[in-house]
Coordinates of C-alpha atoms in Angstrom, one line a residue:
M1 CA 1.3 -3.1 38.8
K2 CA 2.3 -0.9 41.7
K3 CA -1.0 -2.7 43.4
L4 CA 0.1 -6.2 41.9
L5 CA 3.1 -6.0 43.5
K6 CA 2.1 -4.4 46.8
R7 CA -0.3 -7.3 47.4
V8 CA 1.9 -10.1 46.6
N9 CA 5.2 -8.7 48.2
S10 CA 3.5 -9.2 51.9
M11 CA 4.2 -13.0 50.5
I12 CA 7.5 -13.3 48.4
S13 CA 10.3 -10.9 47.7
E14 CA 10.0 -7.6 45.4
Q15 CA 12.0 -9.4 43.1
D16 CA 10.1 -12.7 43.1
A17 CA 7.1 -10.1 42.6
L18 CA 8.4 -8.4 39.7
D19 CA 9.1 -11.8 38.1
W20 CA 5.8 -13.2 38.6
A21 CA 4.2 -9.6 37.5
S22 CA 6.0 -9.4 34.4
R23 CA 4.9 -13.0 33.4
K24 CA 1.1 -11.8 34.2
E25 CA 1.4 -8.5 32.3
L26 CA 2.9 -8.2 29.2
L27 CA 3.1 -4.1 29.8
T28 CA 5.3 -5.0 32.8
F29 CA 7.3 -7.4 30.3
I30 CA 7.5 -5.0 28.2
K31 CA 9.4 -2.4 30.1
R32 CA 11.7 -5.0 31.4
A33 CA 12.8 -6.3 27.7
F34 CA 13.3 -2.6 26.7
K35 CA 16.1 -2.2 29.2
T36 CA 17.7 -5.4 27.6
T37 CA 17.3 -4.3 24.1
N38 CA 17.6 -0.8 24.8
P39 CA 20.6 -0.6 27.5
G40 CA 21.0 2.9 28.8
E41 CA 17.3 4.4 26.9
R42 CA 14.4 5.6 28.7
L43 CA 10.6 4.0 27.5
R44 CA 8.8 6.8 27.0
Q45 CA 5.8 5.3 28.4
G46 CA 2.1 6.3 27.1
K47 CA -1.2 5.3 26.5
H48 CA -1.0 3.6 23.4
L49 CA 1.6 1.0 24.9
E50 CA -0.9 -0.5 27.3
A51 CA -3.6 -0.5 24.8
L52 CA -1.3 -2.7 22.8
A53 CA -0.2 -5.1 25.2
R54 CA -3.9 -5.3 26.7
K55 CA -4.9 -6.1 23.0
L56 CA -2.0 -9.0 22.6
E57 CA -2.8 -10.4 26.1
M58 CA -6.5 -10.9 24.4
V59 CA -4.3 -12.8 21.4
A60 CA -2.4 -15.0 24.0
S61 CA -5.7 -15.9 25.8
G62 CA -7.1 -16.7 22.9
E63 CA -9.8 -14.4 23.2
C64 CA -8.6 -12.5 20.4
K65 CA -7.8 -14.6 17.4
R66 CA -7.8 -12.0 14.2
L67 CA -6.1 -8.3 15.2
I68 CA -5.4 -6.0 12.5
I69 CA -3.2 -2.8 14.8
N70 CA -2.4 -0.3 12.9
M71 CA -0.1 2.6 14.3
P72 CA 2.0 5.2 12.9
P73 CA 6.3 4.3 12.7
R74 CA 8.5 4.7 15.7
V75 CA 6.5 4.0 18.3
L76 CA 7.7 0.6 19.1
K77 CA 5.1 -1.4 17.4
S78 CA 7.5 -3.7 15.4
R79 CA 9.9 -4.2 18.7
I80 CA 6.3 -5.2 21.0
V81 CA 4.9 -7.6 19.0
S82 CA 7.6 -9.0 16.7
A83 CA 10.0 -8.9 19.5
A84 CA 8.6 -8.9 23.0
F85 CA 5.5 -10.5 22.9
P86 CA 6.7 -13.8 21.1
A87 CA 9.1 -13.9 24.2
W88 CA 6.6 -13.0 26.5
V89 CA 4.6 -15.8 25.0
L90 CA 6.9 -18.4 25.6
A91 CA 7.4 -17.8 29.0
N92 CA 4.0 -18.4 29.8
Q93 CA 3.1 -21.4 27.0
P94 CA 6.8 -22.8 26.1
S95 CA 5.4 -25.2 23.7
K96 CA 3.9 -22.3 21.4
E97 CA 4.8 -21.9 18.3
I98 CA 5.0 -18.5 17.0
L99 CA 5.5 -17.6 13.3
C100 CA 7.0 -13.9 12.3
I101 CA 6.4 -13.0 9.0
S102 CA 8.1 -9.4 8.0
H103 CA 9.0 -7.6 4.5
S104 CA 12.0 -8.2 4.3
K105 CA 14.9 -10.7 5.4
T106 CA 16.8 -8.0 7.1
L107 CA 14.1 -6.9 8.9
A108 CA 13.0 -10.5 9.7
K109 CA 16.8 -11.0 11.3
E110 CA 16.3 -7.6 13.2
L111 CA 13.2 -8.4 15.1
G112 CA 14.3 -12.0 16.0
E113 CA 17.9 -10.9 17.2
S114 CA 16.1 -8.5 19.6
S115 CA 13.7 -11.7 20.7
L116 CA 16.2 -14.0 21.4
Q117 CA 18.4 -11.3 23.1
I118 CA 15.2 -10.9 25.7
M119 CA 14.9 -14.6 25.9
Q120 CA 19.0 -15.2 26.8
S121 CA 18.9 -12.5 29.5
D122 CA 19.6 -13.1 32.8
W123 CA 16.2 -11.9 34.3
Y124 CA 14.1 -13.7 31.6
R125 CA 15.8 -16.7 32.4
N126 CA 15.2 -16.4 36.2
A127 CA 11.8 -15.3 36.1
N128 CA 10.8 -18.2 33.4
P129 CA 13.0 -21.1 34.5
E130 CA 10.5 -23.3 32.2
A131 CA 11.3 -21.4 28.8
I132 CA 14.6 -22.7 28.2
L133 CA 16.4 -22.4 25.1
A134 CA 17.5 -25.6 23.4
N135 CA 21.2 -25.2 22.2
S136 CA 20.7 -27.2 19.0
R137 CA 18.5 -24.9 17.2
S138 CA 19.3 -20.9 18.5
G139 CA 19.8 -18.8 15.1
V140 CA 18.2 -15.5 15.2
L141 CA 15.8 -16.6 12.8
D142 CA 14.7 -20.0 14.3
F143 CA 15.0 -20.4 17.9
S144 CA 13.3 -23.2 20.2
T145 CA 12.7 -24.2 23.9
T146 CA 13.2 -27.4 25.1
A147 CA 9.5 -27.5 25.9
N148 CA 9.2 -27.9 21.3
G149 CA 7.8 -24.3 21.5
R150 CA 9.5 -21.8 18.6
R151 CA 10.1 -18.2 17.3
R152 CA 10.8 -18.5 13.6
G153 CA 11.1 -15.3 11.2
T154 CA 10.7 -15.5 8.0
S155 CA 9.8 -12.4 4.8
M156 CA 7.5 -11.8 2.4
E157 CA 9.8 -12.2 -0.4
S158 CA 11.0 -15.9 1.0
N159 CA 9.1 -19.3 1.1
I160 CA 7.1 -19.3 3.6
T161 CA 5.8 -22.8 2.6
G162 CA 6.7 -25.4 5.2
H163 CA 6.8 -23.1 8.1
G164 CA 3.8 -23.1 10.4
G165 CA 2.7 -21.6 13.9
D166 CA 0.2 -21.4 16.3
I167 CA 0.4 -17.6 16.2
I168 CA 1.1 -16.1 13.1
I169 CA 2.5 -12.4 13.0
I170 CA 2.8 -10.6 10.0
D171 CA 4.7 -7.5 10.5
D172 CA 5.0 -4.3 7.9
P173 CA 4.2 -7.3 5.2
I174 CA 4.9 -4.6 2.2
D175 CA 8.1 -2.1 1.5
G176 CA 6.9 1.1 1.1
Q177 CA 8.3 1.6 -2.2
K178 CA 6.1 -0.7 -3.7
V179 CA 3.2 0.1 -2.5
Y180 CA 2.0 2.3 -5.4
S181 CA 2.5 -0.6 -7.8
Q182 CA -1.0 -2.8 -7.8
V183 CA 1.2 -6.0 -9.1
E184 CA 3.2 -5.6 -5.8
R185 CA 0.0 -5.2 -3.8
D186 CA -1.8 -8.0 -5.5
S187 CA 1.0 -10.2 -4.9
N188 CA 1.3 -9.5 -1.2
N189 CA -2.5 -9.7 -0.6
N190 CA -2.7 -13.1 -2.8
K191 CA -0.1 -14.4 -0.5
Y192 CA -2.5 -14.1 2.9
D193 CA -4.9 -15.9 0.9
T194 CA -2.9 -18.6 -0.9
V195 CA -0.1 -19.6 1.5
I196 CA 0.1 -17.2 5.0
Q197 CA -3.6 -18.3 6.6
S198 CA -3.0 -21.9 5.7
R199 CA 0.4 -21.9 8.3
L200 CA -1.4 -22.1 11.2
N201 CA -1.3 -25.3 13.2
N202 CA -4.7 -25.1 14.3
P203 CA -7.0 -23.1 12.0
S204 CA -10.2 -23.2 14.7
D205 CA -7.6 -22.1 17.6
G206 CA -4.8 -20.6 15.9
S207 CA -4.1 -16.8 15.9
I208 CA -3.4 -14.3 13.0
V209 CA -2.0 -10.7 14.2
L210 CA -1.1 -8.0 11.4
V211 CA 0.9 -5.0 12.3
M212 CA 1.7 -2.3 10.0
Q213 CA 1.2 1.5 9.2
R214 CA -1.0 2.5 6.8
L215 CA 0.3 3.2 3.3
H216 CA -2.5 2.1 0.9
E217 CA -6.3 1.8 0.3
D218 CA -5.5 -1.6 -0.9
D219 CA -2.8 -2.6 1.2
L220 CA -2.9 -5.5 3.5
T221 CA -4.9 -4.0 6.0
G222 CA -7.3 -2.5 3.8
Y223 CA -7.4 -6.3 2.0
L224 CA -8.1 -8.1 5.2
H225 CA -10.8 -5.3 6.7
R226 CA -12.5 -5.9 3.9
R227 CA -12.6 -10.3 2.9
Y228 CA -12.7 -11.5 6.2
N229 CA -13.5 -11.0 10.2
F230 CA -10.5 -9.1 11.7
E231 CA -10.7 -6.9 14.9
M232 CA -9.0 -3.7 14.5
L233 CA -7.1 -1.9 16.8
N234 CA -5.8 1.8 14.9
I235 CA -4.2 4.4 16.4
P236 CA -3.6 7.5 14.8
L237 CA -0.5 9.7 16.0
V238 CA -3.0 12.5 16.7
A239 CA -6.6 12.3 17.8
D240 CA -8.8 13.8 15.0
E241 CA -11.4 13.6 17.2
P242 CA -12.5 12.6 20.7
T243 CA -12.0 8.8 20.9
T244 CA -12.7 6.1 23.0
Y245 CA -10.8 2.9 23.3
F246 CA -12.6 -0.5 25.1
I247 CA -10.2 -3.6 25.5
G248 CA -11.7 -6.1 28.0
D249 CA -12.7 -4.2 31.4
W250 CA -9.9 -1.5 30.4
K251 CA -11.0 2.1 28.8
W252 CA -9.2 4.6 26.9
N253 CA -10.5 8.3 26.8
R254 CA -8.3 9.9 24.2
P255 CA -9.2 13.4 23.3
A256 CA -9.0 15.4 20.2
G257 CA -5.8 16.4 19.4
D258 CA -4.1 14.4 21.7
I259 CA -0.2 13.1 20.7
L260 CA 1.3 9.9 20.9
D261 CA 4.4 10.1 22.9
P262 CA 4.5 13.9 23.3
E263 CA 7.6 14.5 24.5
G264 CA 9.4 12.5 21.2
H265 CA 6.4 14.2 18.8
T266 CA 7.0 17.2 19.9
P267 CA 4.6 20.6 18.4
E268 CA 7.4 21.4 16.5
W269 CA 8.4 17.9 15.1
L270 CA 4.8 17.8 14.3
R271 CA 4.7 20.8 12.3
N272 CA 8.1 20.1 10.5
K273 CA 6.6 16.8 9.8
K274 CA 3.8 18.2 8.0
R275 CA 5.8 20.4 6.0
D276 CA 8.2 18.1 5.0
T277 CA 6.3 15.2 3.5
Q278 CA 3.8 14.8 1.2
P279 CA 0.1 15.0 2.6
H280 CA -1.3 11.7 1.5
I281 CA 2.0 10.2 2.8
F282 CA 1.1 11.5 6.2
E283 CA -2.0 10.7 6.4
A284 CA -1.8 7.1 5.5
Q285 CA 1.0 6.8 7.4
Y286 CA 0.9 8.6 10.3
Q287 CA -3.0 9.4 10.6
Q288 CA -3.8 5.7 9.7
N289 CA -5.6 7.3 6.8
P290 CA -4.8 6.4 3.6
V291 CA -7.9 8.1 1.4
P292 CA -8.2 11.4 3.3
P293 CA -11.7 12.9 2.9
D294 CA -11.0 15.7 0.6
G295 CA -8.3 13.7 -1.5
L296 CA -5.2 16.3 -1.0
L297 CA -3.4 15.5 -4.3
I298 CA -6.3 16.0 -6.4
K299 CA -9.2 18.5 -6.7
E300 CA -12.7 17.9 -8.0
E301 CA -13.1 21.6 -8.7
W302 CA -10.1 21.1 -11.1
F303 CA -12.3 19.4 -13.3
P304 CA -15.1 22.0 -15.3
L305 CA -18.0 20.1 -16.7
F306 CA -19.8 20.9 -20.0
D307 CA -22.4 20.1 -21.9
Q308 CA -22.0 20.9 -25.9
L309 CA -18.6 20.7 -27.2
P310 CA -17.2 24.0 -28.4
K311 CA -17.5 24.6 -32.1
D312 CA -13.3 25.0 -32.9
R313 CA -11.6 22.4 -34.5
Y314 CA -10.9 19.2 -32.2
R315 CA -8.7 16.0 -32.7
T316 CA -9.8 13.0 -31.4
I317 CA -7.5 10.7 -29.3
Q318 CA -8.0 7.0 -27.6
S319 CA -5.9 6.2 -24.7
W320 CA -5.8 2.4 -23.4
D321 CA -4.5 0.9 -20.4
V322 CA -4.4 -2.0 -20.7
A323 CA -4.7 -5.0 -17.7
Q324 CA -1.7 -7.5 -16.9
R325 CA -4.2 -10.1 -17.7
P326 CA -7.3 -11.0 -18.7
G327 CA -10.4 -12.1 -16.7
E328 CA -12.5 -11.1 -13.9
N329 CA -9.6 -11.4 -11.2
S330 CA -7.5 -9.2 -12.7
S331 CA -7.3 -5.4 -12.5
Y332 CA -9.4 -2.8 -15.0
S333 CA -8.9 -2.5 -18.5
V334 CA -9.5 1.8 -19.3
C335 CA -10.1 3.4 -22.6
S336 CA -10.6 7.1 -22.6
T337 CA -11.8 8.8 -25.5
W338 CA -10.7 13.0 -26.0
K339 CA -11.8 15.5 -28.3
T340 CA -8.8 18.2 -28.0
N341 CA -7.4 21.4 -29.5
G342 CA -4.3 21.3 -27.7
M343 CA -5.0 23.5 -25.3
K344 CA -8.4 21.8 -23.6
H345 CA -9.3 18.3 -23.3
H346 CA -12.7 17.3 -23.2
L347 CA -13.1 13.7 -22.3
V348 CA -16.0 12.3 -24.2
D349 CA -16.1 8.7 -23.5
L350 CA -14.7 6.6 -20.8
W351 CA -15.1 2.7 -21.2
R352 CA -13.8 0.3 -18.3
G353 CA -14.1 -3.4 -17.9
K354 CA -12.5 -6.5 -17.0
E355 CA -13.1 -8.6 -20.7
E356 CA -10.9 -11.9 -21.9
Y357 CA -9.0 -10.7 -24.5
E358 CA -11.0 -11.6 -27.2
E359 CA -13.6 -9.8 -25.9
L360 CA -11.4 -6.6 -25.2
V361 CA -10.5 -6.5 -29.2
D362 CA -13.9 -6.5 -29.5
V363 CA -14.4 -3.2 -27.4
A364 CA -11.2 -1.7 -29.2
R365 CA -13.1 -2.1 -32.5
K366 CA -16.3 -0.7 -31.4
L367 CA -14.8 2.3 -29.8
F368 CA -12.7 2.8 -32.8
S369 CA -15.7 2.6 -34.9
S370 CA -17.3 5.2 -32.7
H371 CA -15.4 7.9 -32.1
K372 CA -13.1 7.7 -35.3
P373 CA -10.0 9.0 -33.4
Q374 CA -7.1 9.9 -35.4
A375 CA -4.6 8.0 -32.8
I376 CA -4.9 4.9 -30.5
L377 CA -2.7 5.6 -27.6
I378 CA -1.8 2.0 -26.6
E379 CA 0.9 1.2 -23.9
D380 CA 3.7 -1.7 -25.1
A381 CA 3.7 -4.1 -22.4
A382 CA 1.5 -7.3 -20.8
L383 CA -2.1 -7.2 -22.9
G384 CA -1.3 -4.2 -24.8
T385 CA 1.3 -5.5 -26.4
S386 CA -1.1 -8.2 -27.9
L387 CA -3.8 -5.5 -28.9
I388 CA -1.2 -3.5 -30.6
S389 CA -0.8 -6.0 -32.9
T390 CA -3.8 -7.7 -33.7
L391 CA -5.0 -3.9 -34.4
K392 CA -2.2 -3.7 -36.6
R393 CA -2.5 -7.0 -38.0
E394 CA -6.4 -6.1 -38.8
A395 CA -5.2 -2.9 -40.3
K396 CA -2.7 -4.6 -43.1
T397 CA -6.0 -6.4 -44.6
G398 CA -7.6 -2.8 -45.7
K399 CA -10.5 -3.2 -44.2
V400 CA -10.3 -0.9 -41.1
K401 CA -7.2 1.9 -40.6
Y402 CA -6.6 1.6 -37.2
P403 CA -4.0 4.5 -36.2
V404 CA -2.4 2.5 -33.2
I405 CA 0.7 4.2 -31.5
S406 CA 2.4 2.0 -29.3
I407 CA 3.7 3.5 -26.1
P408 CA 6.4 2.3 -24.4
A409 CA 6.5 1.1 -20.9
P410 CA 7.1 3.9 -18.5
I411 CA 10.2 4.3 -16.5
L412 CA 8.5 7.1 -14.1
P413 CA 6.4 5.5 -11.3
K414 CA 2.7 6.4 -11.4
Y415 CA 2.8 9.4 -8.7
E416 CA 5.5 11.4 -10.5
R417 CA 3.6 10.8 -14.0
T418 CA 0.9 12.1 -12.8
M419 CA 2.7 14.9 -10.5
S420 CA 4.0 16.2 -13.9
H421 CA 0.6 16.9 -15.2
I422 CA -0.9 18.5 -11.4
S423 CA -0.5 22.4 -13.2
T424 CA -2.4 20.9 -16.5
L425 CA -5.3 19.9 -14.4
K426 CA -5.3 23.1 -11.7
S427 CA -5.5 25.2 -14.9
N428 CA -9.1 23.5 -15.6
S429 CA -8.0 22.3 -19.0
V430 CA -9.4 18.7 -18.4
L431 CA -13.3 18.8 -18.6
L432 CA -15.9 16.1 -17.8
P433 CA -18.9 15.8 -19.5
N434 CA -21.9 16.9 -16.9
S435 CA -24.2 14.0 -17.8
A436 CA -22.1 11.1 -18.1
S437 CA -23.1 7.8 -15.7
W438 CA -19.0 7.4 -15.2
V439 CA -18.0 10.6 -14.0
P440 CA -19.1 9.9 -10.7
A441 CA -16.5 7.0 -10.3
L442 CA -13.8 8.6 -12.3
L443 CA -13.7 11.3 -9.5
Q444 CA -13.8 9.1 -6.8
E445 CA -10.8 7.4 -8.1
L446 CA -9.0 10.9 -8.9
L447 CA -9.7 12.3 -5.9
R448 CA -8.3 9.0 -3.9
F449 CA -5.1 8.9 -6.1
P450 CA -2.4 7.5 -5.4
N451 CA -3.8 5.8 -2.0
G452 CA -6.8 4.4 -3.8
R453 CA -7.4 1.5 -4.7
F454 CA -7.8 1.5 -8.1
D455 CA -5.3 4.0 -10.6
D456 CA -6.5 2.4 -14.2
Q457 CA -8.5 5.4 -15.3
V458 CA -5.7 7.9 -14.0
D459 CA -3.2 5.6 -16.3
S460 CA -5.6 6.1 -19.4
M461 CA -6.1 10.4 -18.5
T462 CA -1.9 10.3 -17.4
Q463 CA -0.5 8.5 -20.7
F464 CA -3.2 10.7 -23.4
L465 CA -1.5 14.2 -21.3
L466 CA 1.9 12.9 -21.3
W467 CA 1.6 11.9 -25.4
M468 CA 0.0 15.5 -25.8
D469 CA 3.2 17.0 -24.6
D470 CA 4.7 16.6 -27.9
P471 CA 3.6 19.1 -30.5
K472 CA 3.0 16.8 -33.2
G473 CA 1.0 14.6 -30.6
L474 CA -2.4 15.7 -32.5
K475 CA -0.6 14.1 -36.2
P476 CA 1.1 10.7 -35.6
E477 CA 3.6 10.6 -38.1
S478 CA 4.5 6.9 -39.1
S479 CA 8.1 6.2 -40.0
L480 CA 8.9 6.0 -43.6
G481 CA 9.6 1.9 -44.6
N482 CA 9.0 0.7 -41.1
P483 CA 5.1 0.5 -39.9
N484 CA 6.1 -0.6 -36.2
I485 CA 7.6 2.5 -35.3
I486 CA 6.2 5.9 -34.6
K487 CA 8.3 9.4 -35.2
Y488 CA 8.0 11.5 -32.4
K489 CA 9.5 14.9 -31.9
G490 CA 13.3 14.1 -29.9
G491 CA 13.3 10.2 -31.1
Y492 CA 11.5 7.4 -32.3
A493 CA 9.5 4.9 -30.0
S494 CA 9.6 1.2 -31.7
T495 CA 6.8 -1.2 -30.7
A496 CA 9.4 -4.2 -30.2
R497 CA 10.1 -3.8 -26.5
S498 CA 13.8 -5.5 -27.7
R499 CA 15.0 -3.1 -29.9
A500 CA 17.0 -0.2 -28.2
R501 CA 15.3 3.2 -28.2
K502 CA 16.2 6.7 -28.5
P503 CA 15.3 8.4 -24.9
N504 CA 11.6 9.4 -25.3
P505 CA 10.9 13.0 -24.4
Q506 CA 7.2 12.0 -22.7
R507 CA 7.9 9.1 -21.6
D508 CA 11.9 8.9 -20.0
P509 CA 13.9 11.4 -17.9
R510 CA 17.1 11.8 -20.2
G511 CA 14.8 13.4 -23.1
K512 CA 14.0 17.2 -23.0
P513 CA 10.2 17.4 -22.9
T514 CA 8.8 20.2 -24.9
R515 CA 7.2 21.9 -21.7
R516 CA 7.5 21.7 -18.3
F517 CA 5.1 22.6 -15.3

């Protein structure tokens, strides 16, 4: 910028040169905008800000039409992409329409307020006389220029239909508290397919930018990267290896160990953050690596392999994790079959598929016929409720007595349910067959948990382990007089979801489990 100002300063005043430079260079504009939105604070500059600014300049020029930006939290990425960048685009192209989408309306308002504050500042109005705000629309979520340009803010939870833009910015599209729910992730990702990408005013010339910290392998970044041709700007907090970023004719050589904003992210801060943050969360949010190579949470060496079952007396238990809905576009349904003596749990069979409901029932019948389990655990939710009903109805005919046990829908999140059994897994109590073809896929899912794309096999295993915590789990006892209620130690679990029940120690933290880990 100094060379640019020196070249222009001989012909115009220093203020005019600064105004001209801030229209031409987004980074110069960002520095001025920061003083407006953060008075009294000093902008700590770094190469990552220049990389971000240069890549966004390519979006504004139309050179880059699909861009994903992954950077750690608290490095100004949202303030730059969703607040400063739209104001800069309107300074240069006052008739542009920009649609900014955040995960919540609160965040959308905050970013819109910052962008409007920049455009209402004296320096902005003096530097950009053509970007005049229209008095008829000046709310923080929707404001326009007299040239019919516009910045409109909305949220993923709002109705986006009817909105549109020449540039669409998606900023942190999913709440970190919801990302471990496959239903929430699917809803978030499907919204891009069904709604967001159709909101471009001109699909062939319009641009879409996604900016977010990584949260999960199947977050919107992972989804778009698999399905669409997006350019990627991925900048972790700490460089794991030497990395060179090429953006146009600009190059940034980043050495291994380099820390973004070392003044703010000091070595002491980094040590404390790693100590106080779950490893898989740090790897995802700060390193932009939601699936670390070593899995971090669950280790492969925790699962011994077996060739033959011991000769001890074993019981057979099947555990079903049934998809929310049938069909090829749904998640997987899983049935794991276990031989257990209460201390060692041998996984002897694992079925996984995306079947229509009638085919799913046939699979359940065949798996029962093959293994003759003493208990069939099925979660009483979604298609699981239908499967419970079908098998129990068939059992009443007297032909086949399916020992179905209805498991109430869990209260604790998947991560917490699995963490409650980490000690069991570490003790090598779960054993896998040495030659089964399905073992590699299972191990891959286990090692990627909780940031992997799928977790249905983990859910089936966790449901089995939770139920095994009850000493009576090996011998389910039907409550006399009511075949729809299964008796557990410490409470009753009803298959009727609307019926009140006592807290179950395996599913409800208000109960008292018989064993803690």
